[in-house]
PDB file of C-alpha atoms in Angstrom:
ATOM      1  CA  UNK A   1       0.713 -15.349   4.526  1.00  0.00           C
ATOM      2  CA  UNK A   2      -2.509 -13.692   3.512  1.00  0.00           C
ATOM      3  CA  UNK A   3      -4.773 -15.575   1.169  1.00  0.00           C
ATOM      4  CA  UNK A   4      -7.433 -13.842  -0.914  1.00  0.00           C
ATOM      5  CA  UNK A   5     -10.828 -15.430  -1.373  1.00  0.00           C
ATOM      6  CA  UNK A   6     -10.812 -14.678  -5.093  1.00  0.00           C
ATOM      7  CA  UNK A   7      -9.167 -17.754  -6.600  1.00  0.00           C
ATOM      8  CA  UNK A   8      -9.157 -16.459 -10.201  1.00  0.00           C
ATOM      9  CA  UNK A   9      -6.365 -13.945  -9.567  1.00  0.00           C
ATOM     10  CA  UNK A  10      -8.480 -10.984 -10.642  1.00  0.00           C
ATOM     11  CA  UNK A  11      -8.630  -8.117  -8.168  1.00  0.00           C
ATOM     12  CA  UNK A  12      -9.836  -4.520  -8.200  1.00  0.00           C
ATOM     13  CA  UNK A  13      -8.431  -1.212  -7.000  1.00  0.00           C
ATOM     14  CA  UNK A  14     -10.024  -1.422  -3.563  1.00  0.00           C
ATOM     15  CA  UNK A  15      -8.498  -4.815  -2.818  1.00  0.00           C
ATOM     16  CA  UNK A  16      -5.062  -3.734  -4.091  1.00  0.00           C
ATOM     17  CA  UNK A  17      -5.100  -0.652  -1.860  1.00  0.00           C
ATOM     18  CA  UNK A  18      -6.302  -2.739   1.071  1.00  0.00           C
ATOM     19  CA  UNK A  19      -3.450  -5.240   0.631  1.00  0.00           C
ATOM     20  CA  UNK A  20      -0.597  -2.776  -0.012  1.00  0.00           C
ATOM     21  CA  UNK A  21       0.629  -3.051   3.557  1.00  0.00           C
ATOM     22  CA  UNK A  22       0.916  -6.832   3.239  1.00  0.00           C
ATOM     23  CA  UNK A  23       2.552  -6.374  -0.177  1.00  0.00           C
ATOM     24  CA  UNK A  24       5.232  -4.054   1.217  1.00  0.00           C
ATOM     25  CA  UNK A  25       5.767  -6.424   4.170  1.00  0.00           C
ATOM     26  CA  UNK A  26       6.191  -9.429   1.829  1.00  0.00           C
ATOM     27  CA  UNK A  27       3.261 -11.024   3.649  1.00  0.00           C
ATOM     28  CA  UNK A  28       1.461 -12.365   0.561  1.00  0.00           C
ATOM     29  CA  UNK A  29       1.619 -15.711  -1.189  1.00  0.00           C
ATOM     30  CA  UNK A  30       3.665 -15.511  -4.419  1.00  0.00           C
ATOM     31  CA  UNK A  31       0.569 -15.944  -6.584  1.00  0.00           C
ATOM     32  CA  UNK A  32      -1.050 -12.863  -5.018  1.00  0.00           C
ATOM     33  CA  UNK A  33       2.139 -10.789  -5.235  1.00  0.00           C
ATOM     34  CA  UNK A  34       2.174 -11.485  -8.970  1.00  0.00           C
ATOM     35  CA  UNK A  35      -1.537 -10.695  -9.216  1.00  0.00           C
ATOM     36  CA  UNK A  36      -1.042  -7.339  -7.485  1.00  0.00           C
ATOM     37  CA  UNK A  37       2.015  -6.559  -9.610  1.00  0.00           C
ATOM     38  CA  UNK A  38       0.007  -7.293 -12.755  1.00  0.00           C
ATOM     39  CA  UNK A  39      -2.721  -4.936 -11.535  1.00  0.00           C
ATOM     40  CA  UNK A  40      -0.150  -2.225 -10.730  1.00  0.00           C
ATOM     41  CA  UNK A  41       1.199  -2.432 -14.293  1.00  0.00           C
ATOM     42  CA  UNK A  42      -2.275  -2.200 -15.808  1.00  0.00           C
ATOM     43  CA  UNK A  43      -4.094   0.317 -13.604  1.00  0.00           C
ATOM     44  CA  UNK A  44      -2.968   3.935 -13.325  1.00  0.00           C
ATOM     45  CA  UNK A  45      -4.970   4.486 -10.138  1.00  0.00           C
ATOM     46  CA  UNK A  46      -3.448   1.501  -8.345  1.00  0.00           C
ATOM     47  CA  UNK A  47       0.025   2.455  -9.583  1.00  0.00           C
ATOM     48  CA  UNK A  48      -0.425   6.026  -8.319  1.00  0.00           C
ATOM     49  CA  UNK A  49      -1.489   4.842  -4.854  1.00  0.00           C
ATOM     50  CA  UNK A  50       1.399   2.365  -4.766  1.00  0.00           C
ATOM     51  CA  UNK A  51       3.909   5.057  -5.776  1.00  0.00           C
ATOM     52  CA  UNK A  52       2.559   7.454  -3.165  1.00  0.00           C
ATOM     53  CA  UNK A  53       2.711   4.911  -0.363  1.00  0.00           C
ATOM     54  CA  UNK A  54       6.168   3.728  -1.459  1.00  0.00           C
ATOM     55  CA  UNK A  55       7.438   7.320  -1.509  1.00  0.00           C
ATOM     56  CA  UNK A  56       6.043   7.966   1.961  1.00  0.00           C
ATOM     57  CA  UNK A  57       7.663   4.794   3.259  1.00  0.00           C
ATOM     58  CA  UNK A  58      10.996   5.858   1.787  1.00  0.00           C
ATOM     59  CA  UNK A  59      10.696   9.261   3.464  1.00  0.00           C
ATOM     60  CA  UNK A  60       9.679   7.733   6.767  1.00  0.00           C
ATOM     61  CA  UNK A  61      12.419   5.105   6.845  1.00  0.00           C
ATOM     62  CA  UNK A  62      15.289   7.045   5.218  1.00  0.00           C
ATOM     63  CA  UNK A  63      17.730   8.241   7.865  1.00  0.00           C
ATOM     64  CA  UNK A  64      19.165  10.712   5.364  1.00  0.00           C
ATOM     65  CA  UNK A  65      15.850  12.529   4.839  1.00  0.00           C
ATOM     66  CA  UNK A  66      16.391  16.278   4.868  1.00  0.00           C
ATOM     67  CA  UNK A  67      12.791  17.246   5.616  1.00  0.00           C
ATOM     68  CA  UNK A  68      11.369  16.753   9.062  1.00  0.00           C
ATOM     69  CA  UNK A  69       8.209  14.653   9.124  1.00  0.00           C
ATOM     70  CA  UNK A  70       5.509  15.326  11.714  1.00  0.00           C
ATOM     71  CA  UNK A  71       5.772  13.303  14.914  1.00  0.00           C
ATOM     72  CA  UNK A  72       3.645  10.167  14.701  1.00  0.00           C
ATOM     73  CA  UNK A  73       3.081  10.329  10.926  1.00  0.00           C
ATOM     74  CA  UNK A  74       4.311   6.805  10.284  1.00  0.00           C
ATOM     75  CA  UNK A  75       2.067   5.365  13.003  1.00  0.00           C
ATOM     76  CA  UNK A  76      -0.992   7.253  11.735  1.00  0.00           C
ATOM     77  CA  UNK A  77      -0.294   6.221   8.146  1.00  0.00           C
ATOM     78  CA  UNK A  78       0.189   2.576   9.088  1.00  0.00           C
ATOM     79  CA  UNK A  79      -3.066   2.506  11.081  1.00  0.00           C
ATOM     80  CA  UNK A  80      -4.967   4.128   8.235  1.00  0.00           C
ATOM     81  CA  UNK A  81      -3.572   1.682   5.673  1.00  0.00           C
ATOM     82  CA  UNK A  82      -4.606  -1.204   7.871  1.00  0.00           C
ATOM     83  CA  UNK A  83      -8.138   0.205   8.280  1.00  0.00           C
ATOM     84  CA  UNK A  84      -9.053   1.425   4.826  1.00  0.00           C
ATOM     85  CA  UNK A  85      -7.926   2.977   1.608  1.00  0.00           C
ATOM     86  CA  UNK A  86      -6.650   6.532   1.826  1.00  0.00           C
ATOM     87  CA  UNK A  87      -8.387   9.411   0.116  1.00  0.00           C
ATOM     88  CA  UNK A  88      -6.547  12.638  -0.717  1.00  0.00           C
ATOM     89  CA  UNK A  89      -8.345  14.529   2.049  1.00  0.00           C
ATOM     90  CA  UNK A  90      -7.396  11.894   4.625  1.00  0.00           C
ATOM     91  CA  UNK A  91      -3.777  11.973   3.471  1.00  0.00           C
ATOM     92  CA  UNK A  92      -3.752  15.733   4.005  1.00  0.00           C
ATOM     93  CA  UNK A  93      -4.998  15.239   7.584  1.00  0.00           C
ATOM     94  CA  UNK A  94      -2.044  12.957   8.351  1.00  0.00           C
ATOM     95  CA  UNK A  95       0.402  15.772   7.808  1.00  0.00           C
TER      96      UNK A  95
END
């Protein structure tokens, strides 16, 4: 389980985006899952990034998806999420 250095349970957008992969993988301590969920409820930017990533994951993992995703998209997206937060221009380059 990942452990944040910030022991107060207060995190910003950058840290939420950085930890979304661990959040989706259930690889966070319960305290930090709750902290991220609180941030997602209170921050439109974090919620928008979360929704976008969640929607992409649904498209990538849904065997019933009608659209055809580019070859290697899931790998490129995963690597980018692990490295850094995604800007709109970078997201466009994935496709």
